[in-house]
Short mmCIF file of C-alpha atoms and ligand atoms in Angstrom, two decimals:
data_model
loop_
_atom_site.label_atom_id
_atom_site.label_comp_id
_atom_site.label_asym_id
_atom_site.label_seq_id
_atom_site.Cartn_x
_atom_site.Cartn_y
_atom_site.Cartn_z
CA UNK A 1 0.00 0.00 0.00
CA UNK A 2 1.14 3.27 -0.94
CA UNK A 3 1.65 6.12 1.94
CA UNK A 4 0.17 9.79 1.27
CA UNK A 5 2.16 12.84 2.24
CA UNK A 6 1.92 16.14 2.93
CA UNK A 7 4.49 18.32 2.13
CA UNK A 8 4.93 21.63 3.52
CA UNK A 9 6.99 24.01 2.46
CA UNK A 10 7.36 21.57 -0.88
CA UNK A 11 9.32 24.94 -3.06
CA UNK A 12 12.38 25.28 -0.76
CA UNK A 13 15.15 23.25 -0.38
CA UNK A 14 13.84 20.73 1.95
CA UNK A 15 10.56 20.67 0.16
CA UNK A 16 12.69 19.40 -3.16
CA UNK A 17 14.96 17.54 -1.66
CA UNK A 18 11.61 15.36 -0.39
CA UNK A 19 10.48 15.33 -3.68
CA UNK A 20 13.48 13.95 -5.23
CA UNK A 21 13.61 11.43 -2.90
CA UNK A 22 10.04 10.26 -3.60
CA UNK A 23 10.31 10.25 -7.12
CA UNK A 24 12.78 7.88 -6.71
CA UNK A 25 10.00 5.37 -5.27
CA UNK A 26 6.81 5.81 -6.53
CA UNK A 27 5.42 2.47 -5.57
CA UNK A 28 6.00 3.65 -2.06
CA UNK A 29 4.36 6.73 -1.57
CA UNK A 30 1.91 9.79 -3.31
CA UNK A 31 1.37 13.39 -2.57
CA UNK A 32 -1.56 14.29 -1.28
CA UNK A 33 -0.62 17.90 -0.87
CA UNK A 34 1.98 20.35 -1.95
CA UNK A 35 2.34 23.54 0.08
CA UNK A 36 4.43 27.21 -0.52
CA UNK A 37 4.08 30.72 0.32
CA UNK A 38 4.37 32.18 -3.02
CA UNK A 39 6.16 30.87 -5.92
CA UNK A 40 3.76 29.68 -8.58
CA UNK A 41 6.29 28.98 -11.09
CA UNK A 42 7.83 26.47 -9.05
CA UNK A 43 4.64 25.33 -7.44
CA UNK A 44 3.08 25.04 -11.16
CA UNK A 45 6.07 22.57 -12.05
CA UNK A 46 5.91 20.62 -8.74
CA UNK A 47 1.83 20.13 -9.25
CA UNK A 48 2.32 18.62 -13.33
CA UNK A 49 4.68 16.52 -12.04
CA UNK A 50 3.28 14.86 -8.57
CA UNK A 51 -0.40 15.33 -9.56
CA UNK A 52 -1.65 16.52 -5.58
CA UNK A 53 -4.97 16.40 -4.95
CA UNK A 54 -4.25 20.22 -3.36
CA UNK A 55 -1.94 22.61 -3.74
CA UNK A 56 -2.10 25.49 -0.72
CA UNK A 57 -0.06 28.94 -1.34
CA UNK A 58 -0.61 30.93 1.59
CA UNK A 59 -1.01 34.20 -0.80
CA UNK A 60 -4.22 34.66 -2.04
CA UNK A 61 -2.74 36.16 -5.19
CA UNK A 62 -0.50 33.43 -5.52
CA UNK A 63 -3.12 31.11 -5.02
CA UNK A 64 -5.40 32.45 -8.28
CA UNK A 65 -2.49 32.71 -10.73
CA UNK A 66 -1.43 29.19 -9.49
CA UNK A 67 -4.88 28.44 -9.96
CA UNK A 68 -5.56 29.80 -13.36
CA UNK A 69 -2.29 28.15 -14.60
CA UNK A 70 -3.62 25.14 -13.58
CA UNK A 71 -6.70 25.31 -15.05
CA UNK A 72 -5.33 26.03 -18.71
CA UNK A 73 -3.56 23.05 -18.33
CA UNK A 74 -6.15 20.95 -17.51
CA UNK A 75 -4.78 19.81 -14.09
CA UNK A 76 -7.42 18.54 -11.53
CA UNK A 77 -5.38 19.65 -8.36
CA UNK A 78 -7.59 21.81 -6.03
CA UNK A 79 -5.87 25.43 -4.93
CA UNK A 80 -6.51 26.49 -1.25
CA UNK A 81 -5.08 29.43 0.31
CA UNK A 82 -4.01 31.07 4.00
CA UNK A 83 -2.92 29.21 7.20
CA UNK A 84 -5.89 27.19 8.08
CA UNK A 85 -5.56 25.52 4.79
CA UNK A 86 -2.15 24.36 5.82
CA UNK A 87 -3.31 22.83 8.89
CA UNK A 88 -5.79 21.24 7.03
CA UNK A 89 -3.45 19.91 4.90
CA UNK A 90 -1.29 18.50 7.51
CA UNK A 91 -4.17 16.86 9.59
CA UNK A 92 -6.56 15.82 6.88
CA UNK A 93 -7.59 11.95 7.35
CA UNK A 94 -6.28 10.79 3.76
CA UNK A 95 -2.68 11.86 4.92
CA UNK A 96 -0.68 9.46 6.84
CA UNK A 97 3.10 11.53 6.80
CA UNK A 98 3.84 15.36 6.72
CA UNK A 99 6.77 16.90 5.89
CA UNK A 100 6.96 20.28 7.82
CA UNK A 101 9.69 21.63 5.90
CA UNK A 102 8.43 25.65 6.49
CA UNK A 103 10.76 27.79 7.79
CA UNK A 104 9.68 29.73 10.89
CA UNK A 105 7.23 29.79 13.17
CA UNK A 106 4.55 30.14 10.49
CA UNK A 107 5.10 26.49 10.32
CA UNK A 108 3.90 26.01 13.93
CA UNK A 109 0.48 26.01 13.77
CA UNK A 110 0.20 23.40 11.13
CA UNK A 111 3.16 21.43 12.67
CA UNK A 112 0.62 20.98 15.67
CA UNK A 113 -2.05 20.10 13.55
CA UNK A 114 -0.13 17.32 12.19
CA UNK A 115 1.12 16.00 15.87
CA UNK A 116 -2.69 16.40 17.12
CA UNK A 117 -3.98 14.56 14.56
CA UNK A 118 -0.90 11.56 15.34
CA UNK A 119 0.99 11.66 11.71
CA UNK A 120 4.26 10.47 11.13
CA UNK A 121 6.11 13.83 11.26
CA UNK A 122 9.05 14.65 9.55
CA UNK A 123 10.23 17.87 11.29
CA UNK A 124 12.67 20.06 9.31
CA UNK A 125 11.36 23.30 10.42
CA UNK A 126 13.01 23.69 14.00
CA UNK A 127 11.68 27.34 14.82
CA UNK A 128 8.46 25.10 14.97
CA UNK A 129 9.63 23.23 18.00
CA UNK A 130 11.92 25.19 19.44
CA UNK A 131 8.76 28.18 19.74
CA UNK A 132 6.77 24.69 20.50
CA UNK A 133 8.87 24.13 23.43
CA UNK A 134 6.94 21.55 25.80
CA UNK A 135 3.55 22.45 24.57
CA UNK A 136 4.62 20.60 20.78
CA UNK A 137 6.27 17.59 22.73
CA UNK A 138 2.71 17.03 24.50
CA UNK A 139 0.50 17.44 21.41
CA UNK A 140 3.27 14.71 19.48
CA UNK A 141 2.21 12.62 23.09
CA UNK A 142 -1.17 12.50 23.16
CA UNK A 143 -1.83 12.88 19.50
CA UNK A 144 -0.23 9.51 19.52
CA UNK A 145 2.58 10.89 16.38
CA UNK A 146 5.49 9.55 15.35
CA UNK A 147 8.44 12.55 15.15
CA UNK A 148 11.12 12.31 12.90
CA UNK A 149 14.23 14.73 13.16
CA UNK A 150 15.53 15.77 9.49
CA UNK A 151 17.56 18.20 10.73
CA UNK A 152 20.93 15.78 9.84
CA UNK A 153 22.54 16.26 13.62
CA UNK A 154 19.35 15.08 15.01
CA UNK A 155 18.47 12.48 12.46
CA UNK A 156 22.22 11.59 13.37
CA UNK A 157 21.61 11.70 17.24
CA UNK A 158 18.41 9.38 16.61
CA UNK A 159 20.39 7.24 14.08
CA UNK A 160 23.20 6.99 17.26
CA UNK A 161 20.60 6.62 20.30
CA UNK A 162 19.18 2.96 21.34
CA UNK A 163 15.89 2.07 19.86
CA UNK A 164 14.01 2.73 23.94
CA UNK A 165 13.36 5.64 24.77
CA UNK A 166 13.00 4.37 28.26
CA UNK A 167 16.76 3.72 28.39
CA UNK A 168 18.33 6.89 27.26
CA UNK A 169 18.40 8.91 30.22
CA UNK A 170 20.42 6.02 31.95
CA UNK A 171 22.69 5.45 29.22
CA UNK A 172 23.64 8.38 27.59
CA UNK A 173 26.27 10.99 29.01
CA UNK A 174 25.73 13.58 26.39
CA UNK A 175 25.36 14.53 23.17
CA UNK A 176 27.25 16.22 20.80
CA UNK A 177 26.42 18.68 17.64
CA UNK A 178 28.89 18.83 15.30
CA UNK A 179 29.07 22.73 13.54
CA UNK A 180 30.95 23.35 10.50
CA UNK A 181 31.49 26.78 11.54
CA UNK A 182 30.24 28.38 8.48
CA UNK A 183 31.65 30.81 5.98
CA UNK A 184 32.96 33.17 8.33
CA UNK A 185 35.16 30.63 10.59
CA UNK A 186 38.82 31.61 9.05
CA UNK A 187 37.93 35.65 8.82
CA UNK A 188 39.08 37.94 11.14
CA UNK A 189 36.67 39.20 13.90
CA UNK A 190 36.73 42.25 12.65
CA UNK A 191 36.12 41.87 9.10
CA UNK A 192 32.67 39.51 10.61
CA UNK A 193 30.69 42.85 11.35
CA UNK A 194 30.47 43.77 8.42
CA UNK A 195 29.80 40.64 5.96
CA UNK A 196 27.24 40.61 2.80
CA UNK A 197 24.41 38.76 2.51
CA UNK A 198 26.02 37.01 -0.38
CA UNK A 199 29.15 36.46 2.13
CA UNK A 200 26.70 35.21 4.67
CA UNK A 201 24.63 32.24 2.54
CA UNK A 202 27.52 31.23 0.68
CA UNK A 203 27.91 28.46 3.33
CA UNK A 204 31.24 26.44 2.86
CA UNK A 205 29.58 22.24 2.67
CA UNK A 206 25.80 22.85 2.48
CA UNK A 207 23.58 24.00 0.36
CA UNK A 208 20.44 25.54 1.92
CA UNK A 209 17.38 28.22 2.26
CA UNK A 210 18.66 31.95 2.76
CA UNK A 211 17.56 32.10 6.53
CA UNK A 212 19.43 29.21 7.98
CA UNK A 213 22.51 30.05 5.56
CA UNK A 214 22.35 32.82 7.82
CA UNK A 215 21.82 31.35 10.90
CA UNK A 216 24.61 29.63 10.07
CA UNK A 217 26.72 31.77 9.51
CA UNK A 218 25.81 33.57 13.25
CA UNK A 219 25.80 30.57 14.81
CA UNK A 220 22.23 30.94 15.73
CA UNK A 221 21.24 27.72 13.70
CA UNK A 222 23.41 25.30 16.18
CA UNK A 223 21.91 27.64 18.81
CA UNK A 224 18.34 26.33 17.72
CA UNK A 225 19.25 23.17 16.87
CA UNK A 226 20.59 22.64 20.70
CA UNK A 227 17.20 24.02 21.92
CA UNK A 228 15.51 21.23 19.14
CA UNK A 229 18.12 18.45 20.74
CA UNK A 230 16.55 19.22 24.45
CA UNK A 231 13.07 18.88 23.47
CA UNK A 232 13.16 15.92 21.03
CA UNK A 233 15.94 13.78 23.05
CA UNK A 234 14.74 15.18 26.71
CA UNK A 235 18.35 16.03 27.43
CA UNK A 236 19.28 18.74 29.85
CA UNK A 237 21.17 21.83 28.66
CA UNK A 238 24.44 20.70 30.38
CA UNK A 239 24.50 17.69 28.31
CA UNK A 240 24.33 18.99 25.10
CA UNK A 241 28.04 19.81 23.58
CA UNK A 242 28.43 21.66 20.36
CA UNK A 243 31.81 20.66 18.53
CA UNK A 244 33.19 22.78 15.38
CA UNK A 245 33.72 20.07 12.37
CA UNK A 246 34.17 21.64 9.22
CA UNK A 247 34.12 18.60 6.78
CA UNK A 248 30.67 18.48 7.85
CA UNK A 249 30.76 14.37 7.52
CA UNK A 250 30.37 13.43 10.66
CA UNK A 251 27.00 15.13 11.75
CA UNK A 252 26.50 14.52 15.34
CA UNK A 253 27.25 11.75 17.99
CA UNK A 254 26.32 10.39 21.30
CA UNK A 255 28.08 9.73 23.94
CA UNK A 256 27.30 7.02 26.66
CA UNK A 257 27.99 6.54 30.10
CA UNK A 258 30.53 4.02 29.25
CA UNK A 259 32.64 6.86 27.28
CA UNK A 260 31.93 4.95 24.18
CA UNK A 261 31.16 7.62 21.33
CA UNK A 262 28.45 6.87 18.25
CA UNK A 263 28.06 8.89 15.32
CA UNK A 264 26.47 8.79 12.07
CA UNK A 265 28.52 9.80 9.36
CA UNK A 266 27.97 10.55 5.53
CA UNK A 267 27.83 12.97 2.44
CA UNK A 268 26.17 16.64 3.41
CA UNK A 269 23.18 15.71 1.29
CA UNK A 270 19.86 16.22 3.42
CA UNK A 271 18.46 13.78 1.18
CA UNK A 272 19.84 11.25 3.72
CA UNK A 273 18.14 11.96 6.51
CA UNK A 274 14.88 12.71 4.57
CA UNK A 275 14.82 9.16 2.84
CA UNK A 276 15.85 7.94 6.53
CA UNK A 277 12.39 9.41 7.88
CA UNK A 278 10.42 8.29 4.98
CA UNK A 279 11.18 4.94 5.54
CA UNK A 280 12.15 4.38 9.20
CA UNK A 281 12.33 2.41 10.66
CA UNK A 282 13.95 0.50 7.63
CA UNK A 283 16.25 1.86 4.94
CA UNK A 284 15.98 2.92 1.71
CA UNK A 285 17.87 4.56 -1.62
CA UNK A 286 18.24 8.29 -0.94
CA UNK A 287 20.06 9.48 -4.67
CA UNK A 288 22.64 10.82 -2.10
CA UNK A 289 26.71 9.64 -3.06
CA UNK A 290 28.17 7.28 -0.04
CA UNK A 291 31.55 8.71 1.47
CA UNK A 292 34.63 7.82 -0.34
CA UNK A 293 36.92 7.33 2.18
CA UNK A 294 40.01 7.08 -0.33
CA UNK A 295 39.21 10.79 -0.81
CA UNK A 296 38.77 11.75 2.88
CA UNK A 297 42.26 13.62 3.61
CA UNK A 298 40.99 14.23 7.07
CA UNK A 299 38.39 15.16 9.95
CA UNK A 300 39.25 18.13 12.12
CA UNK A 301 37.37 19.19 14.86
CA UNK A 302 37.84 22.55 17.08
CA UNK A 303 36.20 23.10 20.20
CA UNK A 304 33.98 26.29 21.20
CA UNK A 305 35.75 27.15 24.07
CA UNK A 306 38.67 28.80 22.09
CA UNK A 307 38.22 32.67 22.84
CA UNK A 308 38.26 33.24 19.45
CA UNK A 309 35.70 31.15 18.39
CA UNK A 310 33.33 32.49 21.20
CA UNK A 311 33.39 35.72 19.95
CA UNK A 312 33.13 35.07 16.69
CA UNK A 313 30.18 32.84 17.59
CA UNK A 314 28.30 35.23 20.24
CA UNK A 315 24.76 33.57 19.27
CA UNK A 316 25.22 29.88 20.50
CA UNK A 317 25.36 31.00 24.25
CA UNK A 318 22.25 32.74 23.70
CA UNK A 319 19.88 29.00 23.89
CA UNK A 320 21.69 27.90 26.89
CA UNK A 321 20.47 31.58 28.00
CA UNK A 322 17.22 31.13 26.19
CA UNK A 323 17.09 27.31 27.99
CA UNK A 324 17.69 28.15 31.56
CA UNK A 325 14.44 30.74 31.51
CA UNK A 326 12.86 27.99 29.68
CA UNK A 327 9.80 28.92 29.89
CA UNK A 328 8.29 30.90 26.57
CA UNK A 329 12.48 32.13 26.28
CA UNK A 330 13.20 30.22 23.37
CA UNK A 331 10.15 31.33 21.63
CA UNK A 332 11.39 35.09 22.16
CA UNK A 333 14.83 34.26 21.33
CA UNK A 334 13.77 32.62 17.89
CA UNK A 335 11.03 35.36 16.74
CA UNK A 336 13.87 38.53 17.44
CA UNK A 337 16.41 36.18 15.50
CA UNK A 338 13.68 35.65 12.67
CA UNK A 339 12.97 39.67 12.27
CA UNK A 340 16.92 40.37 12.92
CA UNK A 341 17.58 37.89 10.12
CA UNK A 342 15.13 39.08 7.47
CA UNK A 343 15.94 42.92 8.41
CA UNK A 344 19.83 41.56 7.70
CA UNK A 345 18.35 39.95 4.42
CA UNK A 346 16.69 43.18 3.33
CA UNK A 347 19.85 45.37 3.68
CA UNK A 348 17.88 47.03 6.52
CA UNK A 349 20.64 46.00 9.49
CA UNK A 350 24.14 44.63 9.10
CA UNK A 351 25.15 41.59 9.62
CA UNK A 352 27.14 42.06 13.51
CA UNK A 353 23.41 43.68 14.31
CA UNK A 354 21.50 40.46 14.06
CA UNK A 355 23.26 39.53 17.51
CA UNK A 356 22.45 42.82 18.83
CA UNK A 357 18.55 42.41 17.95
CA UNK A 358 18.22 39.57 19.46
CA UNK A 359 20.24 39.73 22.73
CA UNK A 360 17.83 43.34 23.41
CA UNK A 361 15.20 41.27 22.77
CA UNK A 362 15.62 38.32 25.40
CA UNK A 363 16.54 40.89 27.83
CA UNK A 364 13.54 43.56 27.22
CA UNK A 365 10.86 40.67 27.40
CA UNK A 366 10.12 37.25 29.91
CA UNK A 367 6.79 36.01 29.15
CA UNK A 368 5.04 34.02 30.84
CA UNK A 369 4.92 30.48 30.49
CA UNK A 370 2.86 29.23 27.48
CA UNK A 371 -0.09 26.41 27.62
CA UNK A 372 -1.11 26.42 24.10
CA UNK A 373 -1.05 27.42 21.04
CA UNK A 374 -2.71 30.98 21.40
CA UNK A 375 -0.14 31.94 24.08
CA UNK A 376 3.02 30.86 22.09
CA UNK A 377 1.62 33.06 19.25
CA UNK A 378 0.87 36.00 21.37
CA UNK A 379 4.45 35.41 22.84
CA UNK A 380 5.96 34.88 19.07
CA UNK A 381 4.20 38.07 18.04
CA UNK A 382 5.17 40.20 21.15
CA UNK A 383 8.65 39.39 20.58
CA UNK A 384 8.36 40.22 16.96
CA UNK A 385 7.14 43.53 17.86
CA UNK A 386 9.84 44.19 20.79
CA UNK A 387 12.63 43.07 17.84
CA UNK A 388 11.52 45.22 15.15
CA UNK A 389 11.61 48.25 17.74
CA UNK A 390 15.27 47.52 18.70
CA UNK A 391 15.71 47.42 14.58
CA UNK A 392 14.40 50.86 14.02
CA UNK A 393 16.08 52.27 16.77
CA UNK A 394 19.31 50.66 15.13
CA UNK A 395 18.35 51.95 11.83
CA UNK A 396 17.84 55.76 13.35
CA UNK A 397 21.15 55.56 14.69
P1 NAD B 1 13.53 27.57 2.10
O1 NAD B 1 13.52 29.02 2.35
O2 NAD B 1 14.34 27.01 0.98
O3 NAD B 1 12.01 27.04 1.89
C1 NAD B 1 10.99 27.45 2.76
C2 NAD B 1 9.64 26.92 2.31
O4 NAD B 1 8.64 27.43 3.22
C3 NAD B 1 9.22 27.39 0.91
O5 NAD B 1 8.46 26.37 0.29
C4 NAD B 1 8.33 28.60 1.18
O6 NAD B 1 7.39 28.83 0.17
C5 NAD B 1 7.66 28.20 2.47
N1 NAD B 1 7.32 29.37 3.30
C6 NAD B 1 8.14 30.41 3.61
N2 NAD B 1 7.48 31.30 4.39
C7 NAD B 1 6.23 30.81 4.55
C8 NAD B 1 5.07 31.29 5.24
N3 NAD B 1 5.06 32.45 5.91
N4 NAD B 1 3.97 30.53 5.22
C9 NAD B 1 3.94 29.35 4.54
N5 NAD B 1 4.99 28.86 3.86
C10 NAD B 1 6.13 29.58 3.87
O7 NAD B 1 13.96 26.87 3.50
P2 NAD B 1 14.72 25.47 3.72
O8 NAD B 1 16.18 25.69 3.67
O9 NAD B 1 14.09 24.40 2.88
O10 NAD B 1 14.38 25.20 5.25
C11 NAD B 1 13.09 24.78 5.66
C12 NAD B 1 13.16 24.39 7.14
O11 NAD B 1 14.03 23.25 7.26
C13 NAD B 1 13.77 25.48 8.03
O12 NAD B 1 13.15 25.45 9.28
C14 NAD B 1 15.22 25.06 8.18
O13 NAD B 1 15.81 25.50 9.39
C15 NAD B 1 15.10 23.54 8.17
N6 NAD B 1 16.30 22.84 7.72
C16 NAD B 1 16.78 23.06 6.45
C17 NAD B 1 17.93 22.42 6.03
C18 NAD B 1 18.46 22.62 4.62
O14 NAD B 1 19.43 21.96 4.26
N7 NAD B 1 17.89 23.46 3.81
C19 NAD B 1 18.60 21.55 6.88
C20 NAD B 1 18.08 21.35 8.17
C21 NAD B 1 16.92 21.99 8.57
MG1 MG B 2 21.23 21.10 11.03
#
């Protein structure tokens, strides 16, 4: 029997990476639904090709030019538009896996949707949980879903951990991120400051969406990702250890109580941790080249607590900041760093401001903690507003 998906966010990165991967086995799965903010052109192509029953773009206009170009073409798939549609995408009975492969926390909502409603879910977008916080871990709980990690050093923490959950907080000493350090890692501090936007997404072993290029390049996006590693593993703060690896071929490890160290190694292709969530719990061809190890000259590593490093890298601190408030902190942290980034993106702050914006932001505001989804949006949407203050005042400066 063939599986339906959901794909959200199907025109980014992610989103084609996914659909590469499928194509490569269509006896094993069909889209149900395609989903994108605004680009028809791409959306157009994705919708001859897969044949969705619906298509969502989140634009209205979008939605009728996708929608008329359909129609001259004689394709049957349906057109719906605005958030609810994508939560009705992601929870609709006929699906059984979503992709959430949004970026931000306008994948949230629909991200809960798809735990409520217990899907197999394939979480890419990490702003989702790490806004989420404990409030996404109970809806995956009760909702009875399955979560997947595709971000690759959670895929390769899974990969690494014992299949019982039970067991982990007894075995396990710690995990470990590996970084690559980005495209700024060899310039000199004060050069940093003052990068390009092209300078910041031209990221040295991946290649990836505009805002985590950035957040890679800041640091921020191993910042995130050790927020996504507490709530998906249930690991304290303490015990999560970011490495600098810039091969980017090992991409993340565990380490037990024993001091024995597992990792999970391979080509930076994220098609390898999507095909590993499509078809966990076996295995299956992801079009992604194995490691040649005749061509492997070597794997360096460098640790964070070189002073140089930490202040080139002022945003990781921020989660274990962000972490020890806990409550609604990592929400604020994530909605300052998503205005800082696109304010960077639109040539409206420079690049050594984005750290600025968002460490005025996690000190101007401590909400309160959140129960549900209303209150992480209010939270999400007050820290949006304290952020963008902190960016004019930069910008009257
Ligand atoms: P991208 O920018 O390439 O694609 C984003 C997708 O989300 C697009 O389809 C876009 O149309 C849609 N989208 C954007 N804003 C939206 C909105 N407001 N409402 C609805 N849809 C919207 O991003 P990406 O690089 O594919 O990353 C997607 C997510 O996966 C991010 O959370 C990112 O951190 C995570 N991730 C990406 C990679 C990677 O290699 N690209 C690796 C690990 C994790
Ligand atoms: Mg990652």
């Amino acid at each position: 029997m063939k599986q339906t998906i959901s794909i959200l966010g199907s025109t980014g990165s992610i989103g084609q990476s996914t659909l590469d991967v499928i194509a490569r086995h269509p006896e094993k799965f069909e889209v149900y639904a395609l989903t994108a903010n605004q680009d028809v052109t791409r959306m157009f192509e994705q919708c001859q090709r897969f044949k969705p029953s619906l298509a969502v773009m989140t634009q209205p206009l979008a939605a009728t030019q996708l929608r008329a170009q359909l129609e001259k073409a004689g394709l049957k798939t349906q057109v719906l538009t605005g958030s609810d549609a994508l939560d009705q995408v992601a929870s609709a009975t006929e699906v059984d896996i979503v992709m959430a492969a949004i970026v931000g926390s306008a994948g949230l909502s629909s991200c809960l949707a798809a735990a409520k409603t217990g899907k197999k879910l394939l979480l890419a977008n990490k702003e989702a949980l790490v806004v989420g916080g404990d409030v996404f871990m109970q809806a995956v709980q009760r909702g009875k879903a399955r979560l997947l990690p595709i971000d690759s050093e959670h895929s390769a923490i899974f990969q690494s951990l014992p299949e019982d959950p039970l067991t982990w907080s007894e075995r396990v000493e710690k995990i470990i991120l590996t970084a690559s350090g980005g495209p700024f890692r060899n310039w000199p501090l004060e050069d940093i400051a003052k990068a390009t936007v092209e300078q910041a997404c031209a990221h040295p072993t991946w290649v990836m969406g505009r805002k985590i290029s950035v957040d890679s390049a800041t640091m921020m996006n191993k910042a995130l990702e050790v927020i996504e590693a507490h709530y998906l593993f249930g690991v304290e703060p303490a015990k999560i250890e970011v490495v600098i690896h810039p091969q980017s071929v090992i991409h993340s490890m565990v380490q037990f109580k024993d001091a024995s160290v597992v990792a999970q190694l391979g080509t930076p292709d994220m098609r390898v941790p999507i095909a590993y969530g499509l078809s966990w719990p076996t295995r299956m061809d992801s079009g992604a080249k194995p490691l040649d190890f005749s061509s492997l000259s070597a794997m360096t590593f460098e640790s964070f607590e070189d002073p140089t490093h930490r202040a080139r890298y002022p945003g990781l601190a921020l989660a274990f900041k962000a972490l020890e408030h806990k409550a609604g902190m990592p929400g604020v942290l994530n909605a300052a760093n998503e205005e800082a980034v696109q304010a960077f993106l639109e040539g409206r702050i420079t690049f050594g401001q984005i750290h600025q914006v968002n460490v005025s932001t996690l000190e101007a505001y401590a909400p309160k903690a959140p129960v549900d989804l209303a209150d992480l949006m209010g939270i999400d949407q007050e820290a949006r507003r304290v952020a963008k203050a902190h960016i004019e005042g930069i910008k009257a400066c």
